[in-house]
PDB file of C-alpha atoms (C1' of nucleotides) in Angstrom:
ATOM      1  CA  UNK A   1     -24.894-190.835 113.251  1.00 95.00           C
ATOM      2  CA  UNK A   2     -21.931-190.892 115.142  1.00 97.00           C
ATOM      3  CA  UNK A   3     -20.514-191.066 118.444  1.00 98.00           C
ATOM      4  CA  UNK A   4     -20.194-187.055 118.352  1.00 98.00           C
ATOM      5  CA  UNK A   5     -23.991-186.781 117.666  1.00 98.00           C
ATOM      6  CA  UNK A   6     -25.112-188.652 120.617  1.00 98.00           C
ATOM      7  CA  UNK A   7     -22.568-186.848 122.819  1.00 98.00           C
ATOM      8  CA  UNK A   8     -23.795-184.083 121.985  1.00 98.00           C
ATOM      9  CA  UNK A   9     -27.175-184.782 121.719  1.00 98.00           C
ATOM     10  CA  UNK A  10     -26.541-185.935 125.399  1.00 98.00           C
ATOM     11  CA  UNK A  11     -25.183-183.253 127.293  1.00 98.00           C
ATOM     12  CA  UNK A  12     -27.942-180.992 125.299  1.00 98.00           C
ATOM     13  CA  UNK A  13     -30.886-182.676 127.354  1.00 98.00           C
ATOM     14  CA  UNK A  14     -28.716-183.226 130.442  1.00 98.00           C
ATOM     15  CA  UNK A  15     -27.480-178.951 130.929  1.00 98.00           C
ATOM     16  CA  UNK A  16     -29.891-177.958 128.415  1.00 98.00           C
ATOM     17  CA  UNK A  17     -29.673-174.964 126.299  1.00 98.00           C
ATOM     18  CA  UNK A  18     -25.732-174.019 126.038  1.00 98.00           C
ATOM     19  CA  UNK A  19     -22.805-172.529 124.480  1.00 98.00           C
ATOM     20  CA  UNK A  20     -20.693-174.474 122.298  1.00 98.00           C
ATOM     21  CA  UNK A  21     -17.553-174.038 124.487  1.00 98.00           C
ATOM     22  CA  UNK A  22     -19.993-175.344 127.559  1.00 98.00           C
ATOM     23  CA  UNK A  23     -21.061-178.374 125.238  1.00 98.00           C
ATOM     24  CA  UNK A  24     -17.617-179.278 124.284  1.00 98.00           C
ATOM     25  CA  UNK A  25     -16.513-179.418 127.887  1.00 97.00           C
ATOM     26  CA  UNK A  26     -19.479-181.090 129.285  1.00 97.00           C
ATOM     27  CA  UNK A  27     -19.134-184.040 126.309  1.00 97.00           C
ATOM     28  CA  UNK A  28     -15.673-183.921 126.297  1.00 96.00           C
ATOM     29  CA  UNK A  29     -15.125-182.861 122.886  1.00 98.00           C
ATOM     30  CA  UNK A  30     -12.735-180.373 121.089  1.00 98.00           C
ATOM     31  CA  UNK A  31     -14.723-176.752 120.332  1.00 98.00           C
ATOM     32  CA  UNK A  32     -13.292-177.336 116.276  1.00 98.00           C
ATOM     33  CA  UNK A  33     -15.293-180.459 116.423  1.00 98.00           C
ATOM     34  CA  UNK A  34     -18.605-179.350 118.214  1.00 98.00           C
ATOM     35  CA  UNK A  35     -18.996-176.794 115.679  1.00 98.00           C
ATOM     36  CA  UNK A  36     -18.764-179.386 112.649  1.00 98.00           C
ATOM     37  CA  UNK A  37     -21.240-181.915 114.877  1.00 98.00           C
ATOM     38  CA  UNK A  38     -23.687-179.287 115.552  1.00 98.00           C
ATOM     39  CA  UNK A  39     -23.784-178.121 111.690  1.00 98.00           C
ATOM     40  CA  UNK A  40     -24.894-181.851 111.136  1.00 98.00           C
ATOM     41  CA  UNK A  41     -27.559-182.059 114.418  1.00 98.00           C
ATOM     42  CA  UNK A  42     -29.059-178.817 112.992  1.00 98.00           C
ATOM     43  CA  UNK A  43     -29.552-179.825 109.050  1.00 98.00           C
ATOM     44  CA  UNK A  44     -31.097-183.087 110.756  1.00 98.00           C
ATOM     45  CA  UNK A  45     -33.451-180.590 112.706  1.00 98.00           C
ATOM     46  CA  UNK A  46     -32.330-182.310 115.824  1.00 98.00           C
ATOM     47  CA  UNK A  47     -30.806-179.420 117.576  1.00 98.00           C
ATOM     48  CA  UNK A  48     -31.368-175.263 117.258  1.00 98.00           C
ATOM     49  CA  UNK A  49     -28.504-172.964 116.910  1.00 98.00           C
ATOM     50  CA  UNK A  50     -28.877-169.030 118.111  1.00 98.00           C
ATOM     51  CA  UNK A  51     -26.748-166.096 118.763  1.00 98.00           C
ATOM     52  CA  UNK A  52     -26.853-165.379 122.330  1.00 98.00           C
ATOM     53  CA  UNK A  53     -27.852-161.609 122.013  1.00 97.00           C
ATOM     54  CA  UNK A  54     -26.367-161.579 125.785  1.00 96.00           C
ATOM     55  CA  UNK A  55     -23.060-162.391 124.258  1.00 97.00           C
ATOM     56  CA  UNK A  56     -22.435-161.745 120.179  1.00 97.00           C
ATOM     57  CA  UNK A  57     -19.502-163.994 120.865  1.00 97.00           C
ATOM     58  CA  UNK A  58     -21.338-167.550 121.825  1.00 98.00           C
ATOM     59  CA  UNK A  59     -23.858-169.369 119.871  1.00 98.00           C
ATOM     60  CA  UNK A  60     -27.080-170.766 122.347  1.00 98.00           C
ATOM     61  CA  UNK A  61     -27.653-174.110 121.265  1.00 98.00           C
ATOM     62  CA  UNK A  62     -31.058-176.110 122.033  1.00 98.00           C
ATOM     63  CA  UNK A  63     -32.040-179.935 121.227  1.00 98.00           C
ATOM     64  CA  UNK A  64     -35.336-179.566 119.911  1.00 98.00           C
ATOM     65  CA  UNK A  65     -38.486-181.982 120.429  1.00 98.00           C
ATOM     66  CA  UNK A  66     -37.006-184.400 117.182  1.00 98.00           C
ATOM     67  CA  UNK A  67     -33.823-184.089 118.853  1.00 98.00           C
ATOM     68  CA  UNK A  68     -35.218-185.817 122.290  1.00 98.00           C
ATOM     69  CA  UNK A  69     -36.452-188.141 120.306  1.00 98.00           C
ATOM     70  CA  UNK A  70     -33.311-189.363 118.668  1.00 98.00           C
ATOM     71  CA  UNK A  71     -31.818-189.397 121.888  1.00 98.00           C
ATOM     72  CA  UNK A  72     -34.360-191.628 123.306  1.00 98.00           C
ATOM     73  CA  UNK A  73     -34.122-194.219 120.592  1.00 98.00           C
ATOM     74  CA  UNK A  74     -29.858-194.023 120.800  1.00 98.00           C
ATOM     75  CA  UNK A  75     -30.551-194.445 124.730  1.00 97.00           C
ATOM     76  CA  UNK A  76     -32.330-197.730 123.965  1.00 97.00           C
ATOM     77  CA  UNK A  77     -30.048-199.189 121.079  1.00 96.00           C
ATOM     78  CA  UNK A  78     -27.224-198.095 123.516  1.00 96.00           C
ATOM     79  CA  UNK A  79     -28.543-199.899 125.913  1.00 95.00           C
ATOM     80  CA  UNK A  80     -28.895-203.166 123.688  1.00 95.00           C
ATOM     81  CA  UNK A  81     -25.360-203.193 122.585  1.00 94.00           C
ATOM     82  CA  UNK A  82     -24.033-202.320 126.382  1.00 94.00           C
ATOM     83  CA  UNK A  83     -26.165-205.516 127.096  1.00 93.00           C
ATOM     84  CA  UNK A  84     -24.702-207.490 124.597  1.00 92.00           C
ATOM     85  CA  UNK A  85     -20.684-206.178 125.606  1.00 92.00           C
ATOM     86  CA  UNK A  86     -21.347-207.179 128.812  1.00 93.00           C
ATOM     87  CA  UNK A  87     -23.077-210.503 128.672  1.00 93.00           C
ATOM     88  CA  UNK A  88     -20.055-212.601 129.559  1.00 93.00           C
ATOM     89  CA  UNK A  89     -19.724-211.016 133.120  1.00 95.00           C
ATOM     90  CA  UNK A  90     -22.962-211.590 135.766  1.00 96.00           C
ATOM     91  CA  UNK A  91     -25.445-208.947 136.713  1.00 96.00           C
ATOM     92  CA  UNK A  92     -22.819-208.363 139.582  1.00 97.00           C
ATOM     93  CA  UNK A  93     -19.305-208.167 137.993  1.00 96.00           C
ATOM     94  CA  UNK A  94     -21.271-205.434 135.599  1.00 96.00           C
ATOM     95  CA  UNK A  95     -21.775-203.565 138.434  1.00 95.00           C
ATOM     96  CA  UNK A  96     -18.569-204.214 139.526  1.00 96.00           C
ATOM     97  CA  UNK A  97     -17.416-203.092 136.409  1.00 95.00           C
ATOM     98  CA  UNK A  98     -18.992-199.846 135.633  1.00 93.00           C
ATOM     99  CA  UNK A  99     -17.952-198.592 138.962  1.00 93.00           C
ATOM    100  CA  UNK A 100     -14.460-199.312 138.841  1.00 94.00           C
ATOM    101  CA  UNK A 101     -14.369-197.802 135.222  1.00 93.00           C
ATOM    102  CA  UNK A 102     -15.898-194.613 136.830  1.00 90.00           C
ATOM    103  CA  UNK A 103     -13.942-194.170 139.672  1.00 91.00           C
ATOM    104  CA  UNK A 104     -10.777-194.530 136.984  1.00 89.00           C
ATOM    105  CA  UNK A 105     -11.690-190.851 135.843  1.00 76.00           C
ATOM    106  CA  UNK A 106     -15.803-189.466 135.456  1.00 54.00           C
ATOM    107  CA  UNK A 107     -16.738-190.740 132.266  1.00 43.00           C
ATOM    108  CA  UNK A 108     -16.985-193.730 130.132  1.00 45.00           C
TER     109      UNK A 108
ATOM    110  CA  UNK B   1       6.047-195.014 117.848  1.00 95.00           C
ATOM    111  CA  UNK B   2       2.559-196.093 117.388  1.00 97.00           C
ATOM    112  CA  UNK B   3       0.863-198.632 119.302  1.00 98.00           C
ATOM    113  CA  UNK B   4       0.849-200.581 115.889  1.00 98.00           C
ATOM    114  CA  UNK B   5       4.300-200.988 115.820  1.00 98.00           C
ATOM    115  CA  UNK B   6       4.040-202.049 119.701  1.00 98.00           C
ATOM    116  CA  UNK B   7       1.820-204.377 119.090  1.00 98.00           C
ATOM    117  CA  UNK B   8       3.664-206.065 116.357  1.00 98.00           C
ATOM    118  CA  UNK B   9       6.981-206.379 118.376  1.00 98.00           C
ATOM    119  CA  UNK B  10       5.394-208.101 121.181  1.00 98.00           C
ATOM    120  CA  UNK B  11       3.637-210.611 119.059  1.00 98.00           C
ATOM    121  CA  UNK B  12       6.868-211.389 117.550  1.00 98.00           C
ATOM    122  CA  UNK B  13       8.162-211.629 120.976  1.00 98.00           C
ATOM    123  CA  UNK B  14       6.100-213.994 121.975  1.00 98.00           C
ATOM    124  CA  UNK B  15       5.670-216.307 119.123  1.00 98.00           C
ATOM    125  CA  UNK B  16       8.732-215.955 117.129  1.00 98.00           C
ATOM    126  CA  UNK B  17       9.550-215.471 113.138  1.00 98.00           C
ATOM    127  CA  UNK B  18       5.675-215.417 111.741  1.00 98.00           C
ATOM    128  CA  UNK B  19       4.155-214.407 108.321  1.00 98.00           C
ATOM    129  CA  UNK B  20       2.241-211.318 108.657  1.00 98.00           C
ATOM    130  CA  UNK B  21      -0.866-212.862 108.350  1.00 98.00           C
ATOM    131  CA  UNK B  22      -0.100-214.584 111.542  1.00 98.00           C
ATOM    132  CA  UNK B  23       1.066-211.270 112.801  1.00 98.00           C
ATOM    133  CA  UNK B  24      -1.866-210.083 112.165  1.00 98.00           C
ATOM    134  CA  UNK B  25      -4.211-212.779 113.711  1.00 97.00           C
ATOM    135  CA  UNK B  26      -1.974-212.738 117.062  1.00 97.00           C
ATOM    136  CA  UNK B  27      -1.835-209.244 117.433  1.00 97.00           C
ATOM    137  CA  UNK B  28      -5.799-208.291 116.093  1.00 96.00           C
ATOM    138  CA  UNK B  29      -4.640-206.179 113.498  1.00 98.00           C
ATOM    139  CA  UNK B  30      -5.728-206.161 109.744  1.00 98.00           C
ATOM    140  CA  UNK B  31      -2.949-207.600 107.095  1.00 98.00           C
ATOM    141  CA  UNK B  32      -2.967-204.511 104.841  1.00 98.00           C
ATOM    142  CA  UNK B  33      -2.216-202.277 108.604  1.00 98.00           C
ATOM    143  CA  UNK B  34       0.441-204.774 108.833  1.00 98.00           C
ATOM    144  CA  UNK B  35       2.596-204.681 106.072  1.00 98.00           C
ATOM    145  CA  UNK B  36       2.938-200.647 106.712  1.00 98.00           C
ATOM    146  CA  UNK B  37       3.828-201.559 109.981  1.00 98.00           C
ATOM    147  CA  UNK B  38       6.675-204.147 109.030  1.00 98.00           C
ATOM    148  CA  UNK B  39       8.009-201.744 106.496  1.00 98.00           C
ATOM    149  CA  UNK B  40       8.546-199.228 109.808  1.00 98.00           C
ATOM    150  CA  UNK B  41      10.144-201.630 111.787  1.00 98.00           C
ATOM    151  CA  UNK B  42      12.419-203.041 109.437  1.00 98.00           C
ATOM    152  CA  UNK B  43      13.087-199.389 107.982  1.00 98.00           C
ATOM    153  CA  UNK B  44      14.288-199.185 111.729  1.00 98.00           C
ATOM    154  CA  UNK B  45      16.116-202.182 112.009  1.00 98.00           C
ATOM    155  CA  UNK B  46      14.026-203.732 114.076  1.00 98.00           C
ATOM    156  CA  UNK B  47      12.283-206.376 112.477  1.00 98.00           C
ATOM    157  CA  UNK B  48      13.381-208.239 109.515  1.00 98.00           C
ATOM    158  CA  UNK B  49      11.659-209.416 106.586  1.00 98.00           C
ATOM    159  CA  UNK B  50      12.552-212.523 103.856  1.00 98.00           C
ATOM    160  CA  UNK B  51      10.582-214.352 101.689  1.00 98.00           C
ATOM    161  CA  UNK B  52       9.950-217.744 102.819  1.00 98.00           C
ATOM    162  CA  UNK B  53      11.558-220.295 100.779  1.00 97.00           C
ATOM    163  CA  UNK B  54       9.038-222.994 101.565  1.00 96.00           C
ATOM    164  CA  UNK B  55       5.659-220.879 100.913  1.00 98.00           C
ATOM    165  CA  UNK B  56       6.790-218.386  98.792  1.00 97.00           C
ATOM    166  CA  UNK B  57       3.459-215.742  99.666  1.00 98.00           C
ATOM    167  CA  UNK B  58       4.593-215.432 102.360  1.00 98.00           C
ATOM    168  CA  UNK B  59       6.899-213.107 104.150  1.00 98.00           C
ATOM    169  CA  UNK B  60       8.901-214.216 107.349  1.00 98.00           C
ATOM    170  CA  UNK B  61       9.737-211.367 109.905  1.00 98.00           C
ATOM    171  CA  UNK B  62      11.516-212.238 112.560  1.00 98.00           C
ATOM    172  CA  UNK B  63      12.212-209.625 115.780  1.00 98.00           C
ATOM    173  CA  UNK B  64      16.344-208.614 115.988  1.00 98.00           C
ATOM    174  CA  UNK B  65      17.990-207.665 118.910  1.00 98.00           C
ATOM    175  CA  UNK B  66      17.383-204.116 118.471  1.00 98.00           C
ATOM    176  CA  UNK B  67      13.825-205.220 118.157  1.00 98.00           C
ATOM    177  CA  UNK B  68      13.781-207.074 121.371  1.00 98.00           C
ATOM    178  CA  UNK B  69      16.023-204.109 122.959  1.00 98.00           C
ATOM    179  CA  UNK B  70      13.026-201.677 122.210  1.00 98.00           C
ATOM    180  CA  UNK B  71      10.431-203.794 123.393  1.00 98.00           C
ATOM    181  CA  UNK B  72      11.449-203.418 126.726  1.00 98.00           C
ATOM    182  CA  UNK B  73      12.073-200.144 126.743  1.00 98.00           C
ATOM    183  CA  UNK B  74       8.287-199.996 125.533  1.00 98.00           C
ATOM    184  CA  UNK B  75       7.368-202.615 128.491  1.00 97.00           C
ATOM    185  CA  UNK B  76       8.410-200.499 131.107  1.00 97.00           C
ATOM    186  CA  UNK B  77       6.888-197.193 129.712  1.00 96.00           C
ATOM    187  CA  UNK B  78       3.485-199.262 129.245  1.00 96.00           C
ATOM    188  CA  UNK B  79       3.793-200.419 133.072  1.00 95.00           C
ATOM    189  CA  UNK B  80       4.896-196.943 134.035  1.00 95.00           C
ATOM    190  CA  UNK B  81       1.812-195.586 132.657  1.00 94.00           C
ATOM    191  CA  UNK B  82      -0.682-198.513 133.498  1.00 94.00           C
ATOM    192  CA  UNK B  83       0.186-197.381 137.121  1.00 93.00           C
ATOM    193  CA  UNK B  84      -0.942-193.541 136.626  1.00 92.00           C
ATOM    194  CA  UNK B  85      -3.911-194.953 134.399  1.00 92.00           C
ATOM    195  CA  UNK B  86      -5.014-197.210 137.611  1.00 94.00           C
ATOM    196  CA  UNK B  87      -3.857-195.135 140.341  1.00 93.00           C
ATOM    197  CA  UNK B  88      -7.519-194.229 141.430  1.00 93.00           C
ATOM    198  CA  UNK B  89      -7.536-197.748 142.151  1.00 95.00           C
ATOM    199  CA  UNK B  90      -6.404-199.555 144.855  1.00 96.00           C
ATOM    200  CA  UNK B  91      -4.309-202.900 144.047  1.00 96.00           C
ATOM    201  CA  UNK B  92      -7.722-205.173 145.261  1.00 97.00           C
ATOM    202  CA  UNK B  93      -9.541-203.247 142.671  1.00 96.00           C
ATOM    203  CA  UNK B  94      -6.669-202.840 139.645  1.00 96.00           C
ATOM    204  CA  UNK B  95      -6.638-206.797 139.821  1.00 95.00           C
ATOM    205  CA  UNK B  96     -10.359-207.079 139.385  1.00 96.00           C
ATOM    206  CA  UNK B  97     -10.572-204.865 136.915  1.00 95.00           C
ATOM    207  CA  UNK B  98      -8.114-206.600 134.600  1.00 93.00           C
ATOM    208  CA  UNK B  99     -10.061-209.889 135.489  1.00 93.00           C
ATOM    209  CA  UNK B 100     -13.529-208.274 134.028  1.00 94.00           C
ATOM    210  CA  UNK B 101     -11.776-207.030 131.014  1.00 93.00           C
ATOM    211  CA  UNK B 102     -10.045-210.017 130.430  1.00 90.00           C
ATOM    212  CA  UNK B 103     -13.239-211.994 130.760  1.00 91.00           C
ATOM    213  CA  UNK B 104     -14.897-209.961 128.021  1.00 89.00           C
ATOM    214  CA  UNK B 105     -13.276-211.335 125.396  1.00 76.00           C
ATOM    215  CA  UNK B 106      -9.335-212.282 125.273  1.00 54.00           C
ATOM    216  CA  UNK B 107      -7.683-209.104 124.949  1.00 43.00           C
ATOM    217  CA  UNK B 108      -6.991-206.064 126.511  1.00 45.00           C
TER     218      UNK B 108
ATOM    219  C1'  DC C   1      -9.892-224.311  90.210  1.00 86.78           C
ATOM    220  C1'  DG C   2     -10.442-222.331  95.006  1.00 86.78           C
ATOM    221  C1'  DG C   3      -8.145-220.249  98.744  1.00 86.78           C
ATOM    222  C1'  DA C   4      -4.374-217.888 101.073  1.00 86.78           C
ATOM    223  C1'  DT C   5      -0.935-214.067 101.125  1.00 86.78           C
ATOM    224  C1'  DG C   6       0.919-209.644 100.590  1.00 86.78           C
ATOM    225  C1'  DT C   7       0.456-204.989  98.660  1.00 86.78           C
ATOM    226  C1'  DC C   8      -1.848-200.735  97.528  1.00 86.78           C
ATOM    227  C1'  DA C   9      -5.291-197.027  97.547  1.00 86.78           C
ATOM    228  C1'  DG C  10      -8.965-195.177  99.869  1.00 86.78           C
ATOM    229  C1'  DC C  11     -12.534-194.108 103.543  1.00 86.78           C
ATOM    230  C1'  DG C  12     -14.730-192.985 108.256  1.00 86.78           C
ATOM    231  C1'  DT C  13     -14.269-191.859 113.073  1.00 86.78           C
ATOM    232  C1'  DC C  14     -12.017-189.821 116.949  1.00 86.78           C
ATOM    233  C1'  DA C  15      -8.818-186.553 118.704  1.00 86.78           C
ATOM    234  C1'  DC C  16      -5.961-182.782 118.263  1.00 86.78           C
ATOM    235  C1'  DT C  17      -3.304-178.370 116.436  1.00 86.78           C
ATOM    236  C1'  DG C  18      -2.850-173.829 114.550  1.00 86.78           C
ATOM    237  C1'  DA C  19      -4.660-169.869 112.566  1.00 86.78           C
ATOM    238  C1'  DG C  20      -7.992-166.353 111.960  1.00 86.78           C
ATOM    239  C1'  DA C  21     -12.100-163.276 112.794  1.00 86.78           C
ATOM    240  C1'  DT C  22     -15.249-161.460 116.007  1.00 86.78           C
ATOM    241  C1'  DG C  23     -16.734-159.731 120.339  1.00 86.78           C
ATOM    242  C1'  DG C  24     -16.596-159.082 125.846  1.00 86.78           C
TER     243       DG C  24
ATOM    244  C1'  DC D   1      -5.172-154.874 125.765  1.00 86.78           C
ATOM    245  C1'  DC D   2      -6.247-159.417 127.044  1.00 86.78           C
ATOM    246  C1'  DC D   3      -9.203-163.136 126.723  1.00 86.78           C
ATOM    247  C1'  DA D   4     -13.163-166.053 125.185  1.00 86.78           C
ATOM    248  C1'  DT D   5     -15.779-167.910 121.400  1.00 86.78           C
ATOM    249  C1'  DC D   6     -16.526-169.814 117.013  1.00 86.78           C
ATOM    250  C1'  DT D   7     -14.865-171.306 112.555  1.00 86.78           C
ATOM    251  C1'  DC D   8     -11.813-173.456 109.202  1.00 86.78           C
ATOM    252  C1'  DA D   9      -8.014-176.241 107.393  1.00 86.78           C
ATOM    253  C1'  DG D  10      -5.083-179.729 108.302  1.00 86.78           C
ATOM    254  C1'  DT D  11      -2.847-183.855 110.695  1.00 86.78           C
ATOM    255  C1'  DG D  12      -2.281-188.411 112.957  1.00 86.78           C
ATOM    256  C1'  DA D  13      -3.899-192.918 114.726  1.00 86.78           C
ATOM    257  C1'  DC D  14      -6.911-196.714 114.399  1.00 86.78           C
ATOM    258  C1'  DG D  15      -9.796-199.758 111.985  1.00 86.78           C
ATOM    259  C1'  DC D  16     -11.680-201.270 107.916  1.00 86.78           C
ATOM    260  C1'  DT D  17     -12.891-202.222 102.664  1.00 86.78           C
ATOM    261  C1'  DG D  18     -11.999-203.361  97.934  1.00 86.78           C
ATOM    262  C1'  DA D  19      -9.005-204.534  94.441  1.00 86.78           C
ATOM    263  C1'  DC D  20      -5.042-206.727  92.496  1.00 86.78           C
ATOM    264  C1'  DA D  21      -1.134-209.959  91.613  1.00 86.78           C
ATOM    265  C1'  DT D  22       1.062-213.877  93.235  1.00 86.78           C
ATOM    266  C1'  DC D  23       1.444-218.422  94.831  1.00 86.78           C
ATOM    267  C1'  DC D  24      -0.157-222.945  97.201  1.00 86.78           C
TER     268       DC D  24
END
DNA sequence: CGGATGTCAGCGTCACTGAGATGG
DNA sequence: CCCATCTCAGTGACGCTGACATCC
């Protein structure tokens, strides 16, 4: 998997069920290159992808119970490498860190 | 320009006429990216490149004046945009921020 | 011999562009 | 008609791998 998936994946179980064009803004991501990511999430099984019948134009796209899954286990082994980035500052100048990098621009 | 060719200028720069393999150690890049780089540079005039007479492997590319003409030219544009990168940040907070970054491992 | 150096071809990821078809 | 959405093909930058010939 790749950084896409989890992005993705992400922004799935934050907004839930959405349009590609909605996913793509909320992750940050081209709409060329959600399509190609969500081809992959759905062969995996990890994500569900519907024609709105509200709108023939937009696909709906769900993450489906596998799909939380994944995300939970990426959540954790994120959290492991974050931990290991990080381990030269203190609990405090991460802090410091992640706050300043947030306030540079919602993200990261 | 890429930030390759950046990169390789200012390592030059600093340390002076250097095989690419040092090149490449001072300035974190791989040794195949930087022969493609060199060939650029000195396509450009802005490098140079001659086989060292004392270790004949190796190559010694030394920065010309051009080279060191362009480099600032590239020093200001990087400072110009540093500031509109950081301007969220107040000066307190730019100068901690480079202090955390630069604490998490020589770089940046 | 082992190890370093430079060169070359190729791959994967991220990010983006342009074009086209379909539908609101 | 205009505009949004999705898809597809292609490009560029960065980082890396493997292989090869050359030379210390």
């Amino acid at each position: 998997m790749r950084g896409y998936h989890f992005r993705v994946l992400a922004a799935l179980d934050q907004d839930g069920p959405s349009s590609q064009a909605a996913i793509g803004h909320i992750a940050g991501m081209d709409r060329s290159d959600v399509t190609a990511t969500i081809d992959n999430l759905a062969s995996w099984g990890l994500v569900t992808r519907v024609l709105d019948p509200a709108d023939r134009r937009r696909n709906v796209v769900s993450i489906t119970d596998a799909g939380v899954a994944r995300l939970k286990e990426l959540d954790a082994t994120l959290a492991r490498v974050q931990d290991a980035v990080l381990q030269p500052l203190t609990a405090q100048e991460r802090a410091t860190l992640l706050q300043l990098l947030a306030k540079l621009g919602r993200g990261f």
